[in-house]
PDB file of C-alpha atoms in Angstrom:
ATOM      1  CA  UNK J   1     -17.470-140.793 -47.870  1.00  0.00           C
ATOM      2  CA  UNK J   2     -15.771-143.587 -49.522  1.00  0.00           C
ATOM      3  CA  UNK J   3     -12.843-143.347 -51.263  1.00  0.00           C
ATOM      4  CA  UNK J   4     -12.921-143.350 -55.259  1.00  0.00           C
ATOM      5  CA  UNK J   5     -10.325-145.845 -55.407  1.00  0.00           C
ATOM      6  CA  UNK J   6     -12.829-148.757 -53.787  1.00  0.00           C
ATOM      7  CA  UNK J   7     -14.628-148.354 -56.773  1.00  0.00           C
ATOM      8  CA  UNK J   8     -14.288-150.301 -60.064  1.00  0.00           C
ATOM      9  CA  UNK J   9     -15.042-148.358 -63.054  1.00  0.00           C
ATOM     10  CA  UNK J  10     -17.680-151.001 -63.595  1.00  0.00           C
ATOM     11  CA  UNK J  11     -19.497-150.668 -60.209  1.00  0.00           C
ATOM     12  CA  UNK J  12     -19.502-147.080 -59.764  1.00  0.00           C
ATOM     13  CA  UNK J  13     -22.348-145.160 -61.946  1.00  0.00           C
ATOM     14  CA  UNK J  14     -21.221-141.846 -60.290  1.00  0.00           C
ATOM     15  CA  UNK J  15     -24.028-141.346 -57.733  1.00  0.00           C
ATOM     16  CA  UNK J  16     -23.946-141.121 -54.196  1.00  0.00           C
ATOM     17  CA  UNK J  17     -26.649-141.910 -51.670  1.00  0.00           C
ATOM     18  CA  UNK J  18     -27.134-138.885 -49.412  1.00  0.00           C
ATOM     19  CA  UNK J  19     -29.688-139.064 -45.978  1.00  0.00           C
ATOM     20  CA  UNK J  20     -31.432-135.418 -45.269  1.00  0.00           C
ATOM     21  CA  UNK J  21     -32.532-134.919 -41.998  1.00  0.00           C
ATOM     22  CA  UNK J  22     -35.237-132.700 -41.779  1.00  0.00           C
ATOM     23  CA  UNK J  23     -35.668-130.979 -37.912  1.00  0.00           C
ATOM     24  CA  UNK J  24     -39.143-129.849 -37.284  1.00  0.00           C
ATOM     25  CA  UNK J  25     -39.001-128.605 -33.518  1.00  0.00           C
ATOM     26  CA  UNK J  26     -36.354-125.607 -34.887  1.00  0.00           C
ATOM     27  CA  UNK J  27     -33.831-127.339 -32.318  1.00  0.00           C
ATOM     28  CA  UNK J  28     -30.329-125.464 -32.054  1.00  0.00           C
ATOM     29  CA  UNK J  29     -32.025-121.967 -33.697  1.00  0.00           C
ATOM     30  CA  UNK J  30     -33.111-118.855 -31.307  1.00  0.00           C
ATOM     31  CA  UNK J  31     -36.065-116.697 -32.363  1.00  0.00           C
ATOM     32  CA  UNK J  32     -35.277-113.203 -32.756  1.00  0.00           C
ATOM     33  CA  UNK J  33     -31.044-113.882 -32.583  1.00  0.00           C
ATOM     34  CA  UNK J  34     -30.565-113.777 -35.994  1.00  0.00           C
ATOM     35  CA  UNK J  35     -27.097-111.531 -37.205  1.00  0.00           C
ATOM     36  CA  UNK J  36     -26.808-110.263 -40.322  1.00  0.00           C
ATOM     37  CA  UNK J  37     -23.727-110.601 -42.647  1.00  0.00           C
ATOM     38  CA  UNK J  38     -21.639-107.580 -41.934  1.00  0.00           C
ATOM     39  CA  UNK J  39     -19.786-105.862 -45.114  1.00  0.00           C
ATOM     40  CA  UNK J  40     -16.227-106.920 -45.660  1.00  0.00           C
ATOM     41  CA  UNK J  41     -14.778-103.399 -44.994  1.00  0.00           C
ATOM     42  CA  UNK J  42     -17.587-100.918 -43.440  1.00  0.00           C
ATOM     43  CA  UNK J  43     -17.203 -97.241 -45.189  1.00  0.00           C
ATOM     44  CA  UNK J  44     -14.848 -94.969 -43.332  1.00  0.00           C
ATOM     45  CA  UNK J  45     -16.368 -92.662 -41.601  1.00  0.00           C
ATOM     46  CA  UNK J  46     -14.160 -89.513 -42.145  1.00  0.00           C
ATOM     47  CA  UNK J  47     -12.690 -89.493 -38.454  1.00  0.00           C
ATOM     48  CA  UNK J  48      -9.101 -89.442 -40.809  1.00  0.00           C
ATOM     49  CA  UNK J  49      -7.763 -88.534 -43.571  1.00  0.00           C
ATOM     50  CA  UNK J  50      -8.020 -90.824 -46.636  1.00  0.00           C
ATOM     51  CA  UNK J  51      -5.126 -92.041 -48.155  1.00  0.00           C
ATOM     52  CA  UNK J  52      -3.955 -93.254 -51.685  1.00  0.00           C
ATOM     53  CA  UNK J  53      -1.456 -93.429 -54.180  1.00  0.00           C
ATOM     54  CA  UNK J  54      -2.147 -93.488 -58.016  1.00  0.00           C
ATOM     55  CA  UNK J  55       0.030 -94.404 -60.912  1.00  0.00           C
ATOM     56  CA  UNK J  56       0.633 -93.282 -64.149  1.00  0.00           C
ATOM     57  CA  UNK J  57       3.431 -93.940 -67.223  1.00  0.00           C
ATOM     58  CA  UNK J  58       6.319 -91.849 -64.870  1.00  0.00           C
ATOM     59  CA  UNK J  59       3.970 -90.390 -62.460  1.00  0.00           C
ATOM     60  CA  UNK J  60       3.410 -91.183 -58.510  1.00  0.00           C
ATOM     61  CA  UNK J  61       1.193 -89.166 -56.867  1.00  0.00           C
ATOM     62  CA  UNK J  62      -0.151 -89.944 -53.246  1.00  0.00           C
ATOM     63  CA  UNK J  63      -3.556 -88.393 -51.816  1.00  0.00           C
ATOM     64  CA  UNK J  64      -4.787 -87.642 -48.691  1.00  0.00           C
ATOM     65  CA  UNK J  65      -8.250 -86.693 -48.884  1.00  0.00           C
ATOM     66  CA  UNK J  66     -10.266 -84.970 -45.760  1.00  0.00           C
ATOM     67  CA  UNK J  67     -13.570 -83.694 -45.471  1.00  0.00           C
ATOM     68  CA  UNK J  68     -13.853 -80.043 -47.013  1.00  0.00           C
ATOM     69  CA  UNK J  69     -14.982 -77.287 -49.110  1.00  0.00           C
ATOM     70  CA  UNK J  70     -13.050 -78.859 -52.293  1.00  0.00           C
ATOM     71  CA  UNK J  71     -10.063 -77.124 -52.415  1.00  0.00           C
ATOM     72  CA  UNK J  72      -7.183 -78.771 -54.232  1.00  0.00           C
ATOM     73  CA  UNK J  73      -3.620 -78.009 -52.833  1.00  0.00           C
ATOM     74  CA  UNK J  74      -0.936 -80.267 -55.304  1.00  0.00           C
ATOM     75  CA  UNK J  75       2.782 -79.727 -54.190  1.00  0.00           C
ATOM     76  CA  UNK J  76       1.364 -76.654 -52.049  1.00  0.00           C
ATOM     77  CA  UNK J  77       0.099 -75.181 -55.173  1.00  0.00           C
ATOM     78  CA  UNK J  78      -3.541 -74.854 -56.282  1.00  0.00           C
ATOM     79  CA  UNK J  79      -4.869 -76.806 -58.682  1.00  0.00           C
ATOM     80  CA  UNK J  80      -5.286 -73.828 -61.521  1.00  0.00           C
ATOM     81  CA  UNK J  81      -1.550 -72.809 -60.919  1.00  0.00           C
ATOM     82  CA  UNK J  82       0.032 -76.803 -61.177  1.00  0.00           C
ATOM     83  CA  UNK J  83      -2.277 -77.667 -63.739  1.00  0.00           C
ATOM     84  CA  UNK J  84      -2.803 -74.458 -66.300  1.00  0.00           C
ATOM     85  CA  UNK J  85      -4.375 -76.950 -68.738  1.00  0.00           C
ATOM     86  CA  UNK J  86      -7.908 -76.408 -68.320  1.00  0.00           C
ATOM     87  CA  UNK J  87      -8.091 -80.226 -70.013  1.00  0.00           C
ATOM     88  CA  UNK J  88      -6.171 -81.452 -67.247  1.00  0.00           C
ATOM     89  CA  UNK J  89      -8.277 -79.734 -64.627  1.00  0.00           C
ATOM     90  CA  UNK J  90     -11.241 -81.675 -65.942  1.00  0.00           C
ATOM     91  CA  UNK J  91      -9.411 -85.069 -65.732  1.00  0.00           C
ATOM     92  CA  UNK J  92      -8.384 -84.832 -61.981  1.00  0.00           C
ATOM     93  CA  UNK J  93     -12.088 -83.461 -61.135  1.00  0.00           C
ATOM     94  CA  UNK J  94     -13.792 -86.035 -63.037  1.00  0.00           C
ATOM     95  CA  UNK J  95     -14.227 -88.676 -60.559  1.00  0.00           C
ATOM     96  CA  UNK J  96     -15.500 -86.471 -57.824  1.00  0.00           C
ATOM     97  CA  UNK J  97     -17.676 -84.869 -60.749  1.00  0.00           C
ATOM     98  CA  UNK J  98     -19.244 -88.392 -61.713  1.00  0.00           C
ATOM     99  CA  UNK J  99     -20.237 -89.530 -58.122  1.00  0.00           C
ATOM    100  CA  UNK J 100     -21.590 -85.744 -57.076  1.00  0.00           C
ATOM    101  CA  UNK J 101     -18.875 -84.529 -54.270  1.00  0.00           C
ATOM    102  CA  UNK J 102     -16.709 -81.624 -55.941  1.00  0.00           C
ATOM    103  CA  UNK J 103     -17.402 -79.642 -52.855  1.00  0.00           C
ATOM    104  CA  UNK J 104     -17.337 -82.456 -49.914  1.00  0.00           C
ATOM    105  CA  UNK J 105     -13.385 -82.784 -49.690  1.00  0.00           C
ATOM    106  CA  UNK J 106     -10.235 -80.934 -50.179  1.00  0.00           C
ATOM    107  CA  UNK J 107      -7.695 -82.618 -51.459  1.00  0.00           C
ATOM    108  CA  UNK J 108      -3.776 -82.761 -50.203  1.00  0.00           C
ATOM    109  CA  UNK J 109      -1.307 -84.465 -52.973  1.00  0.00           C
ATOM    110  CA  UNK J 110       2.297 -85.319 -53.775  1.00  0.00           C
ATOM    111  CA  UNK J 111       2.923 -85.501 -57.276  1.00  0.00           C
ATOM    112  CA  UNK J 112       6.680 -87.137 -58.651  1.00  0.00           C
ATOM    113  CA  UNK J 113       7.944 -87.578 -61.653  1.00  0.00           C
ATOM    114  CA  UNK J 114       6.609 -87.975 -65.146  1.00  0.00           C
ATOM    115  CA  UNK J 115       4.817 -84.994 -66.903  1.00  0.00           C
ATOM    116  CA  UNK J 116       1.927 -82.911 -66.580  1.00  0.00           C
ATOM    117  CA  UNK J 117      -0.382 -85.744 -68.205  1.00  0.00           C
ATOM    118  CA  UNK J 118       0.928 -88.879 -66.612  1.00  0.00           C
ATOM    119  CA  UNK J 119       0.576 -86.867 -63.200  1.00  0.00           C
ATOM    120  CA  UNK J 120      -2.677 -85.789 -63.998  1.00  0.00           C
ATOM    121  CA  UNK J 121      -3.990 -89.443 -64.478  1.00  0.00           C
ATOM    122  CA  UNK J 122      -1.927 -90.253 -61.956  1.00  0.00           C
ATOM    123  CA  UNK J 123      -3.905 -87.956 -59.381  1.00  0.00           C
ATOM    124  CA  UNK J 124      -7.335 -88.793 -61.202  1.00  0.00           C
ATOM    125  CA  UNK J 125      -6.873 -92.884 -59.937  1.00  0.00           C
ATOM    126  CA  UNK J 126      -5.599 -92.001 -56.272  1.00  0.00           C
ATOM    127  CA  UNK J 127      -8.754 -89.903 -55.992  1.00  0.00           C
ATOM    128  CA  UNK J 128     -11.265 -92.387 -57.433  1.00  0.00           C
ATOM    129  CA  UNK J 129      -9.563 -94.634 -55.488  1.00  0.00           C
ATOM    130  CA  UNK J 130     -10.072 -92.581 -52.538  1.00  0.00           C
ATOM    131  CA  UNK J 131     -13.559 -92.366 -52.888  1.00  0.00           C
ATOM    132  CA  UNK J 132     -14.164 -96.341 -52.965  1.00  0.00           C
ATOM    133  CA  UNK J 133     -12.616 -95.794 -49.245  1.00  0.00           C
ATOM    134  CA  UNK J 134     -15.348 -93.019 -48.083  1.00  0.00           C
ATOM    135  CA  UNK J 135     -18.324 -94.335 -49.956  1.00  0.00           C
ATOM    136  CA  UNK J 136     -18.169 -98.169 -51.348  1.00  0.00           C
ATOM    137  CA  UNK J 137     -21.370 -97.392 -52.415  1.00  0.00           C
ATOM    138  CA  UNK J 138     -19.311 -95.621 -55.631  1.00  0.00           C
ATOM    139  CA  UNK J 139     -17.392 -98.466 -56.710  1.00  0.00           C
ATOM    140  CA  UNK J 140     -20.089 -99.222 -59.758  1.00  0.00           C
ATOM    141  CA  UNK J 141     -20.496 -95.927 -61.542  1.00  0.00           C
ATOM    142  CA  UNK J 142     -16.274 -95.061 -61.237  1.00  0.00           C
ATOM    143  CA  UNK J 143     -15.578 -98.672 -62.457  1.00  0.00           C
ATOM    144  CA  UNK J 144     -17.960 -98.047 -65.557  1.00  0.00           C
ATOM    145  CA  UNK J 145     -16.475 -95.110 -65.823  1.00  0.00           C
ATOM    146  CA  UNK J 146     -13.169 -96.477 -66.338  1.00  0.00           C
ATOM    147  CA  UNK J 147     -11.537 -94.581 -63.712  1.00  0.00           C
ATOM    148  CA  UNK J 148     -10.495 -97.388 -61.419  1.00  0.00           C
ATOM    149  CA  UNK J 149      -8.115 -98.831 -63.944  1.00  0.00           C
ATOM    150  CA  UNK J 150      -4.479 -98.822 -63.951  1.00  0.00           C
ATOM    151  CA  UNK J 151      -3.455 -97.413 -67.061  1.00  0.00           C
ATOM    152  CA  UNK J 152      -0.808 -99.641 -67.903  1.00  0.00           C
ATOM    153  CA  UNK J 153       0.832 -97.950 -71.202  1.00  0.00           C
ATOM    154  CA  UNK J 154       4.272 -97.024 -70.682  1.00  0.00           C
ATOM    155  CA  UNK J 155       7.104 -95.575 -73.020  1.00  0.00           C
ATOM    156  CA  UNK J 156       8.443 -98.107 -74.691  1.00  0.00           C
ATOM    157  CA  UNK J 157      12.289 -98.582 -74.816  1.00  0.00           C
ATOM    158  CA  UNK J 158      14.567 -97.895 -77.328  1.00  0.00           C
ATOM    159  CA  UNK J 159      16.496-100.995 -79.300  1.00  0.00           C
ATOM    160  CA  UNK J 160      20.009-100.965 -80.353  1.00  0.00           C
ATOM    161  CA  UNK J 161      20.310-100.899 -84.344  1.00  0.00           C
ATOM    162  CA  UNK J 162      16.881 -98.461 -84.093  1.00  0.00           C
ATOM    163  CA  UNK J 163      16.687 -94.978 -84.150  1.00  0.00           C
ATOM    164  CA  UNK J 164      14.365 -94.772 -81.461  1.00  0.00           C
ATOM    165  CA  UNK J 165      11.525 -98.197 -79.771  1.00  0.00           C
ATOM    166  CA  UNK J 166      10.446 -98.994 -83.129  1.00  0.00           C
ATOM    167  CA  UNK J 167      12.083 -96.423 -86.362  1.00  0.00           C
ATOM    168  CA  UNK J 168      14.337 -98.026 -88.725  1.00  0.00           C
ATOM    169  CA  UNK J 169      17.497 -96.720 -89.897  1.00  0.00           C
ATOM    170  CA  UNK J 170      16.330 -96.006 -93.856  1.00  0.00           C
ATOM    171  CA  UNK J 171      16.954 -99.015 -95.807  1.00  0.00           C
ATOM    172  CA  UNK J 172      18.912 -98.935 -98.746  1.00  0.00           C
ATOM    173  CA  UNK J 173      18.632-101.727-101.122  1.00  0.00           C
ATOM    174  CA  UNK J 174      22.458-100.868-103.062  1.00  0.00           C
TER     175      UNK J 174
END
């Protein structure tokens, strides 16, 4: 190809001739030696533990999921005793719930810092997360879902001459 600077502006009507070759014999192609594309990442088969971490306001929590009767053990706790909040219950189980495998794995977590809600979101990502590493398959219906995003809200700080991020002193006007 020539370079556009050979051109002038006046000359060049920004088209290019191009020669196709067309090979009838099939020259340079095998019959039957054809290989299909392989995936970028295969799905894991289960021969170890999954692992994640998830994020949320405070909140780390890191997964490792295994193949199981769905039992959740968070800090060496159950799930009912580290989460009493039947609300939060529902949030962790949700993913699992959406793509049909509540009973397939058990699930192993650390959970650090933050609060019972940031650690329950928290936990809810690694394990969605989790299950993109199992079954790729899933990634549609727990993106939809929403439960592949990184919820990014944090606390916001406090600023000097405010009583706390955004409240005012009251204003006087004399």
């Amino acid at each position: 190809m020539t370079a556009p600077e050979e051109f002038a502006a006046e000359e060049f009507d920004g088209t290019e001739e191009v020669v196709v070759e067309i090979v009838e014999d099939g020259e340079g192609y095998a019959e039957g030696e054809y290989v299909e594309e392989e995936l970028a990442f295969e799905p894991l088969g289960l021969d170890r533990p999954v692992q994640t971490v998830g994020r949320r306001k405070e909140a780390v929590v890191r997964v490792r999921m295994v193949p199981g009767s769905g039992n959740f053990e968070l800090n060496g706790r159950t799930i009912e005793d580290y989460f009493p909040n039947k609300v939060h219950q529902q949030l962790v189980k949700s993913p699992l719930v959406l793509v049909e495998r509540v009973e397939n794995f058990d699930i192993y977590a650390r959970l650090v810092g933050g609060g019972p809600s940031g650690q329950a979101g928290a936990l809810r990502l690694a394990i969605a997360r989790a299950l993109i590493v199992v079954t790729p398959d899933d990634r549609p219906a727990l993106k939809r879902a929403g439960f592949l995003t990184r919820d990014p809200r944090a606390t916001e700080r406090k600023k000097y001459g405010l009583k706390k991020a955004r409240k005012a002193p009251q204003y006087s006007k004399r």
